[in-house]
Tab-separated table of C-alpha atoms in Angstrom:
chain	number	residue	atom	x	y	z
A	227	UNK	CA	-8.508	-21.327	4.707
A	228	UNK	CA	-7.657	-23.619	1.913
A	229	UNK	CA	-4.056	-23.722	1.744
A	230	UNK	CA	-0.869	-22.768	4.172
A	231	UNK	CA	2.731	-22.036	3.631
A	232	UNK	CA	5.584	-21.700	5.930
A	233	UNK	CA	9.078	-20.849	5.647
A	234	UNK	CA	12.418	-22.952	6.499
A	235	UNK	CA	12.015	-22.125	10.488
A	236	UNK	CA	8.401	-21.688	10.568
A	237	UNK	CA	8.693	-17.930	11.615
A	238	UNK	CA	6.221	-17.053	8.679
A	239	UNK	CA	3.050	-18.557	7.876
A	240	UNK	CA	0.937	-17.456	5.258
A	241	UNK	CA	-2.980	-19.367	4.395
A	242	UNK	CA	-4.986	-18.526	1.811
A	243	UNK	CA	-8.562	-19.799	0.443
A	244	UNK	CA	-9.561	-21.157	-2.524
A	245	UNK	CA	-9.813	-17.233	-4.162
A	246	UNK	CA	-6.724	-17.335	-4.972
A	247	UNK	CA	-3.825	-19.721	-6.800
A	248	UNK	CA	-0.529	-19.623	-5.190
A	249	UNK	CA	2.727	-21.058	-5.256
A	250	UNK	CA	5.936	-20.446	-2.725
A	251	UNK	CA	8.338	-18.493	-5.033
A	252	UNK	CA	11.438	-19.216	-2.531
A	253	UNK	CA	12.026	-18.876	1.945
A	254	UNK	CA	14.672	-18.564	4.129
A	255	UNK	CA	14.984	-17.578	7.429
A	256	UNK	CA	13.553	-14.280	7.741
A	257	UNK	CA	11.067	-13.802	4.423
A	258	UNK	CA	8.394	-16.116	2.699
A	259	UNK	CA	7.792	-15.035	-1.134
A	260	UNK	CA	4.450	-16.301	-3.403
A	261	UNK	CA	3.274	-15.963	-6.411
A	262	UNK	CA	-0.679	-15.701	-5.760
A	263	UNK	CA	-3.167	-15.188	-8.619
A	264	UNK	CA	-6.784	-14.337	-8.239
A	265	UNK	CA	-8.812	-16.943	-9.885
A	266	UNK	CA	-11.827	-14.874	-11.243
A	267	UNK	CA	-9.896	-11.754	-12.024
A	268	UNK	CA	-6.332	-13.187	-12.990
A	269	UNK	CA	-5.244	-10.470	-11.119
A	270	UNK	CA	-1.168	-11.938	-10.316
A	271	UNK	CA	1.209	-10.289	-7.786
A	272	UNK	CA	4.230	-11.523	-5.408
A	273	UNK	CA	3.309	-11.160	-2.063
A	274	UNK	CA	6.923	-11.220	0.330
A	275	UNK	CA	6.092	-11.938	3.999
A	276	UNK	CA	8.971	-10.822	6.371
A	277	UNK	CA	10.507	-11.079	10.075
A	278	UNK	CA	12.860	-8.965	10.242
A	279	UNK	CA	15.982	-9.245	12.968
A	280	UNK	CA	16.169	-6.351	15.861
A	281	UNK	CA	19.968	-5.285	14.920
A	282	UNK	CA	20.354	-3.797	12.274
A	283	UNK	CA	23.577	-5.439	11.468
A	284	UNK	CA	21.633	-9.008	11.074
A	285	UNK	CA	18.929	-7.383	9.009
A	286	UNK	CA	21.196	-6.459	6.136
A	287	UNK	CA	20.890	-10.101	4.436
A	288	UNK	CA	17.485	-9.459	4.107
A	289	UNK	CA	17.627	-6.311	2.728
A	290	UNK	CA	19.851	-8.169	0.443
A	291	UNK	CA	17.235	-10.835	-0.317
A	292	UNK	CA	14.928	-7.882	-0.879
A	293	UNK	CA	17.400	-6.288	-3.469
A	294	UNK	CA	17.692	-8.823	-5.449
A	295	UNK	CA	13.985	-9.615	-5.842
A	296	UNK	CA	13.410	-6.299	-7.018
A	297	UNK	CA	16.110	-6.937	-10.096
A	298	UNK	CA	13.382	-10.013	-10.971
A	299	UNK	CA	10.108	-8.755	-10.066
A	300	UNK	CA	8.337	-7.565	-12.849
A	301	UNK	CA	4.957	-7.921	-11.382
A	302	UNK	CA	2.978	-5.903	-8.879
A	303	UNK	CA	4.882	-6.936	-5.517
A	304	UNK	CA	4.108	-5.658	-1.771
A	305	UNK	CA	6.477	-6.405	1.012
A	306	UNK	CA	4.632	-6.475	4.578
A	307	UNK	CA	5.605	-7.115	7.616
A	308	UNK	CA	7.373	-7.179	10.904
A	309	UNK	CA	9.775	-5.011	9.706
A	310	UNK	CA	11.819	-4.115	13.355
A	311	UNK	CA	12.746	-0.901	12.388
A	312	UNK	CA	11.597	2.782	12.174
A	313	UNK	CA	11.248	4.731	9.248
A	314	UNK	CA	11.497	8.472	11.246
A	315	UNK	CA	11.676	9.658	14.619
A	316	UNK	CA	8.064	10.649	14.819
A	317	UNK	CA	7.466	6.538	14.739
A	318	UNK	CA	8.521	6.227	18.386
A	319	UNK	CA	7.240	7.354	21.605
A	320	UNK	CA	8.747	7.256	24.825
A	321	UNK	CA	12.303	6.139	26.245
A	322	UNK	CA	15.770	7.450	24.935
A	323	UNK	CA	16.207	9.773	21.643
A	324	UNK	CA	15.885	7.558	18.528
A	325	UNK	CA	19.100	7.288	16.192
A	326	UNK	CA	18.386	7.180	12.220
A	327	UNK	CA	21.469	5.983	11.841
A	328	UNK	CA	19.823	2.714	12.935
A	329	UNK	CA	17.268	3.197	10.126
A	330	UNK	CA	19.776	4.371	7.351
A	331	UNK	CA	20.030	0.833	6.081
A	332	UNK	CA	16.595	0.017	5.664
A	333	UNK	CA	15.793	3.165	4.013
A	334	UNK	CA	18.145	2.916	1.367
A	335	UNK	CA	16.818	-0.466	0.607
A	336	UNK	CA	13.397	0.925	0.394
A	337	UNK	CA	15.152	3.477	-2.384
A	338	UNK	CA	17.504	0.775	-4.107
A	339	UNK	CA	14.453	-1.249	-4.211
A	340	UNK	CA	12.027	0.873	-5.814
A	341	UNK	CA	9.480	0.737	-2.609
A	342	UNK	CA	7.262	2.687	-1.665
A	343	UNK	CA	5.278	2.784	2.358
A	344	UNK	CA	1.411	2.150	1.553
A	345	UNK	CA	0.529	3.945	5.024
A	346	UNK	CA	-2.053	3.481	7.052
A	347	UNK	CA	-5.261	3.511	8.771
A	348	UNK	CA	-5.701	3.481	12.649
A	349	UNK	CA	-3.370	3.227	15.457
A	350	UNK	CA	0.419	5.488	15.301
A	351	UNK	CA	2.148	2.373	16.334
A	352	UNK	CA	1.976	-1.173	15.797
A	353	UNK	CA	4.064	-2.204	18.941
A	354	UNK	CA	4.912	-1.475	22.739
A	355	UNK	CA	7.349	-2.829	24.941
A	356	UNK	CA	4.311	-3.481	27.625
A	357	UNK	CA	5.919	-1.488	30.373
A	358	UNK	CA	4.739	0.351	32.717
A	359	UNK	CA	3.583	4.228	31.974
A	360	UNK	CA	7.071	5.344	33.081
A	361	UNK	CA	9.143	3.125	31.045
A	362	UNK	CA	6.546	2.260	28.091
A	363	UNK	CA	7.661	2.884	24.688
A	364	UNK	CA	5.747	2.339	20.693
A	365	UNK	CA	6.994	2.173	18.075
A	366	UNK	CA	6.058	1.402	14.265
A	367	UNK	CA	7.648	-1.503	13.973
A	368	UNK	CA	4.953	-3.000	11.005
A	369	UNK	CA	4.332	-2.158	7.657
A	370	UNK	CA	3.498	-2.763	4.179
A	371	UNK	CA	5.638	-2.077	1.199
A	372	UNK	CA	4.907	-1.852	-2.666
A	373	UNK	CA	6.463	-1.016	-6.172
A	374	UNK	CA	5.157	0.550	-8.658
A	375	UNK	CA	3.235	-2.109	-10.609
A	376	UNK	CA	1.664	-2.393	-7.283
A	377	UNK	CA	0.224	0.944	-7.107
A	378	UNK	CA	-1.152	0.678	-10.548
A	379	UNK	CA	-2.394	-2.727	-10.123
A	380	UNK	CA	-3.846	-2.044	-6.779
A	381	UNK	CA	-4.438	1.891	-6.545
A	382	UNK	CA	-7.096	1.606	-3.980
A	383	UNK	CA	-5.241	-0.874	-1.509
A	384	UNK	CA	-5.061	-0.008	2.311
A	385	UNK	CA	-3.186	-0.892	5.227
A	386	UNK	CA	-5.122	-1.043	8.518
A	387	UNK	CA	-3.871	-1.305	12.479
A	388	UNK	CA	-6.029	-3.518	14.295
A	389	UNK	CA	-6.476	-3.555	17.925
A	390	UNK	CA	-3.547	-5.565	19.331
A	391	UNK	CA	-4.989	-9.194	21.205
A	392	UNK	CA	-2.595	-11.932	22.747
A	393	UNK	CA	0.451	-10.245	21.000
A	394	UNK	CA	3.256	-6.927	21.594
A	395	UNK	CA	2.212	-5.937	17.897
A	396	UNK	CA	-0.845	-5.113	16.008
A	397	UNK	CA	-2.077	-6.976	13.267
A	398	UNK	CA	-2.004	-5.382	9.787
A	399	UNK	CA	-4.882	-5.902	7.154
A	400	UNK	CA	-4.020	-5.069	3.956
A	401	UNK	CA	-7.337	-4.722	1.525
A	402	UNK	CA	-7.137	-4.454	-1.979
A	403	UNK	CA	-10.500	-3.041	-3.072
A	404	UNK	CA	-9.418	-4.684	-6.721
A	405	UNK	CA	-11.200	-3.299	-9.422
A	406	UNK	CA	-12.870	-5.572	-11.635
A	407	UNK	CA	-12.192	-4.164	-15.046
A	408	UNK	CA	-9.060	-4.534	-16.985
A	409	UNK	CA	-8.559	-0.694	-18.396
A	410	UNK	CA	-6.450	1.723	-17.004
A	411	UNK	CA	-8.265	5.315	-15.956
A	412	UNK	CA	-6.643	7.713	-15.477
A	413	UNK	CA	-7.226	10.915	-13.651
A	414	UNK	CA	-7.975	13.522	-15.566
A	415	UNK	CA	-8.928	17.079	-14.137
A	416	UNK	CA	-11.468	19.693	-15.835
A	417	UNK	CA	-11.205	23.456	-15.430
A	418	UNK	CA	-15.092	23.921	-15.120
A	419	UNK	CA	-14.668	22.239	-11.401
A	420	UNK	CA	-13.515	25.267	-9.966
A	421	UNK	CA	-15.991	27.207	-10.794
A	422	UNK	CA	-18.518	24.712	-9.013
A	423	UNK	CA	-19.366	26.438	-5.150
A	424	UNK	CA	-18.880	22.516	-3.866
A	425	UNK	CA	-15.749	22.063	-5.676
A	426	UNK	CA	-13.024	23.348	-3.140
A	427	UNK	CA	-14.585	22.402	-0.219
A	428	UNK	CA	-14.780	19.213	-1.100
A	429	UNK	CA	-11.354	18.566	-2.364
A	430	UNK	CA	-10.490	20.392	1.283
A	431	UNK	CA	-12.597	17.820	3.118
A	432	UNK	CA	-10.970	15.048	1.238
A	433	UNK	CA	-7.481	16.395	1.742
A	434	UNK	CA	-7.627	17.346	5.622
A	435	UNK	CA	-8.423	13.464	6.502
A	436	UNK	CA	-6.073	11.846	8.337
A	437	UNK	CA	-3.589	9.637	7.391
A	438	UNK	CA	-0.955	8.253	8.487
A	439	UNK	CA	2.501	7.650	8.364
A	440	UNK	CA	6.431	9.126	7.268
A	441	UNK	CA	5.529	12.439	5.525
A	442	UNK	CA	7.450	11.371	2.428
A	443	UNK	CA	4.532	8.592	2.095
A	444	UNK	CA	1.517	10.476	3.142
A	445	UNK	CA	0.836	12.139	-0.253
A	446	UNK	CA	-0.384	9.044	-2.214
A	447	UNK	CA	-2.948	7.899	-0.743
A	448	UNK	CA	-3.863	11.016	-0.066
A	449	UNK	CA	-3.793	11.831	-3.690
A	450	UNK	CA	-5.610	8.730	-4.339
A	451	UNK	CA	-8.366	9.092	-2.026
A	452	UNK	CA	-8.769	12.767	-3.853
A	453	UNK	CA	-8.699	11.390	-7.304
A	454	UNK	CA	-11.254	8.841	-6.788
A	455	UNK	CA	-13.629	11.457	-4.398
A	456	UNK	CA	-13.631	13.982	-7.272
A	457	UNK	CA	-14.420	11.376	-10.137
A	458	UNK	CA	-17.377	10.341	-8.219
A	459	UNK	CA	-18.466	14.045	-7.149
A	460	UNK	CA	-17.919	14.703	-11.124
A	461	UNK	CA	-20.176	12.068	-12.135
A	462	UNK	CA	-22.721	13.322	-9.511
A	463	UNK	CA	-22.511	16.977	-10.782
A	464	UNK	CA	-22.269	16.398	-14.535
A	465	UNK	CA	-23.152	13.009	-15.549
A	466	UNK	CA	-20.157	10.909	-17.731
A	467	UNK	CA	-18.798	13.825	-19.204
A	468	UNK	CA	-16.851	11.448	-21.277
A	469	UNK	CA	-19.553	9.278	-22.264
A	470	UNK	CA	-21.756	12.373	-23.182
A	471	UNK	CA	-18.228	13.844	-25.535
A	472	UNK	CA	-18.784	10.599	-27.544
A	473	UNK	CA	-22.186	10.804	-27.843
A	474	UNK	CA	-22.013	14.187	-29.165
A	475	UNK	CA	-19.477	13.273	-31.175
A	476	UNK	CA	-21.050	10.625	-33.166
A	477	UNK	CA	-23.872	12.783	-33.461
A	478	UNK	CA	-22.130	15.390	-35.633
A	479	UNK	CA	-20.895	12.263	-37.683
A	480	UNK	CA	-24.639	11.078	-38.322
A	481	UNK	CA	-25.372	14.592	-38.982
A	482	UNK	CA	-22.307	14.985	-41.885
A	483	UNK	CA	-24.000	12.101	-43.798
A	484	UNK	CA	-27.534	13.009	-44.320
């Protein structure tokens, strides 16, 4: 790596290599934000690492923090994370019955804020208390975060678990598979599909693959991983179907002038 940041109480590091321009936006105790720009794609976006407190009574500045970024942010923008709370009751297992009402205040910043949960890939949880089997609990604690620039920005970006090493949480990688054209494409579905014998069983291969996270945040990349499965399958069953329209279509105009 080419470059490092950290914030005020060197909680939060962040390095990057020479891929990418970058520039600490502002830090405090519990968050680190940049402005990072790729340099062959131009591709700009605010990345916001946090460590977040364990009560959630000393979380709410950040969430604060976090509010008032997204009043400014007018540029993709993904939030990841030791976040220190849990999003619904199916994030822990073991010990004593969860209480949302410890989770109330993060989730409304998620909604005040415009954020959406990427999901994930991998392991349920992200941490464990390291006790033994009859006192063990997990928990996911980590997570990544993103508006809605984001998603169109980044439509194909993923949040992986890794195997835990040396630490009580997994690490999280966060790929953005970024696309190297500029134009926006957008999914667009044709009624001939259906009546293709490979047509529903793929979209029900596609659909039944696990991922996962809080239901609410499931469906997208669900419905991403779908969108981009049939466009490919489409092009493999019928060529650029677009491509061919406007061939066709300058065609007729040839023909109307001889």
């Amino acid at each position: 790596m080419h470059q490092v940041a950290a914030n005020v109480n060197d909680k939060n590091w962040v390095f990057w290599d020479k891929e990418f321009n970058a520039k600490v936006l502002d830090h405090d105790e519990r968050q680190l934000s940049l402005e990072m720009k790729h340099v062959e794609n131009g591709n700009l976006f605010h990345l916001t690492l946090i460590y977040a407190k364990c009560k959630p009574i000393l979380r709410r500045p950040l969430w604060e923090v976090l509010r008032h970024k997204s009043t400014t942010c007018n540029v993709p923008w993904c939030v990841v994370g030791d976040i220190n709370v849990i999003a619904s009751v199916e994030e822990k297992i073991g010990g004593i019955s969860y209480q949302m009402s410890k989770s109330l205040d993060f989730l409304s910043m998620m909604e005040d804020c415009g954020l959406m949960d990427l999901g994930f890939y991998g392991s349920k949880v992200t941490w464990s208390n390291g006790r033994g089997k009859c006192a063990v609990v997990w928990k996911r604690l980590d997570r990544g975060l993103v508006n809605d620039l984001w998603l169109e920005a980044f439509p194909a970006a993923t949040i992986t678990h890794l195997g835990s090493a040396g630490s009580d949480h997994n690490p999280l990688l966060l790929e953005l598979h970024t696309r190297q054209d500029n134009g926006k494409k957008y999914f667009k579905f044709l009624n001939c599909w259906v009546d293709n014998q490979s047509f529903l069983p793929l979209v029900s291969e596609i659909w039944n693959r696990e991922v996962r996270g809080n239901p609410m945040w499931v469906f997208h990349p669900k419905l991403k991983a779908l969108s981009h499965a049939l466009s490919l399958w489409s092009r493999k069953q019928y060529g650029d179907i677009f491509q061919k329209t406007k061939e066709y279509e300058q065609k007729v105009k040839d023909a109307e002038l001889i």
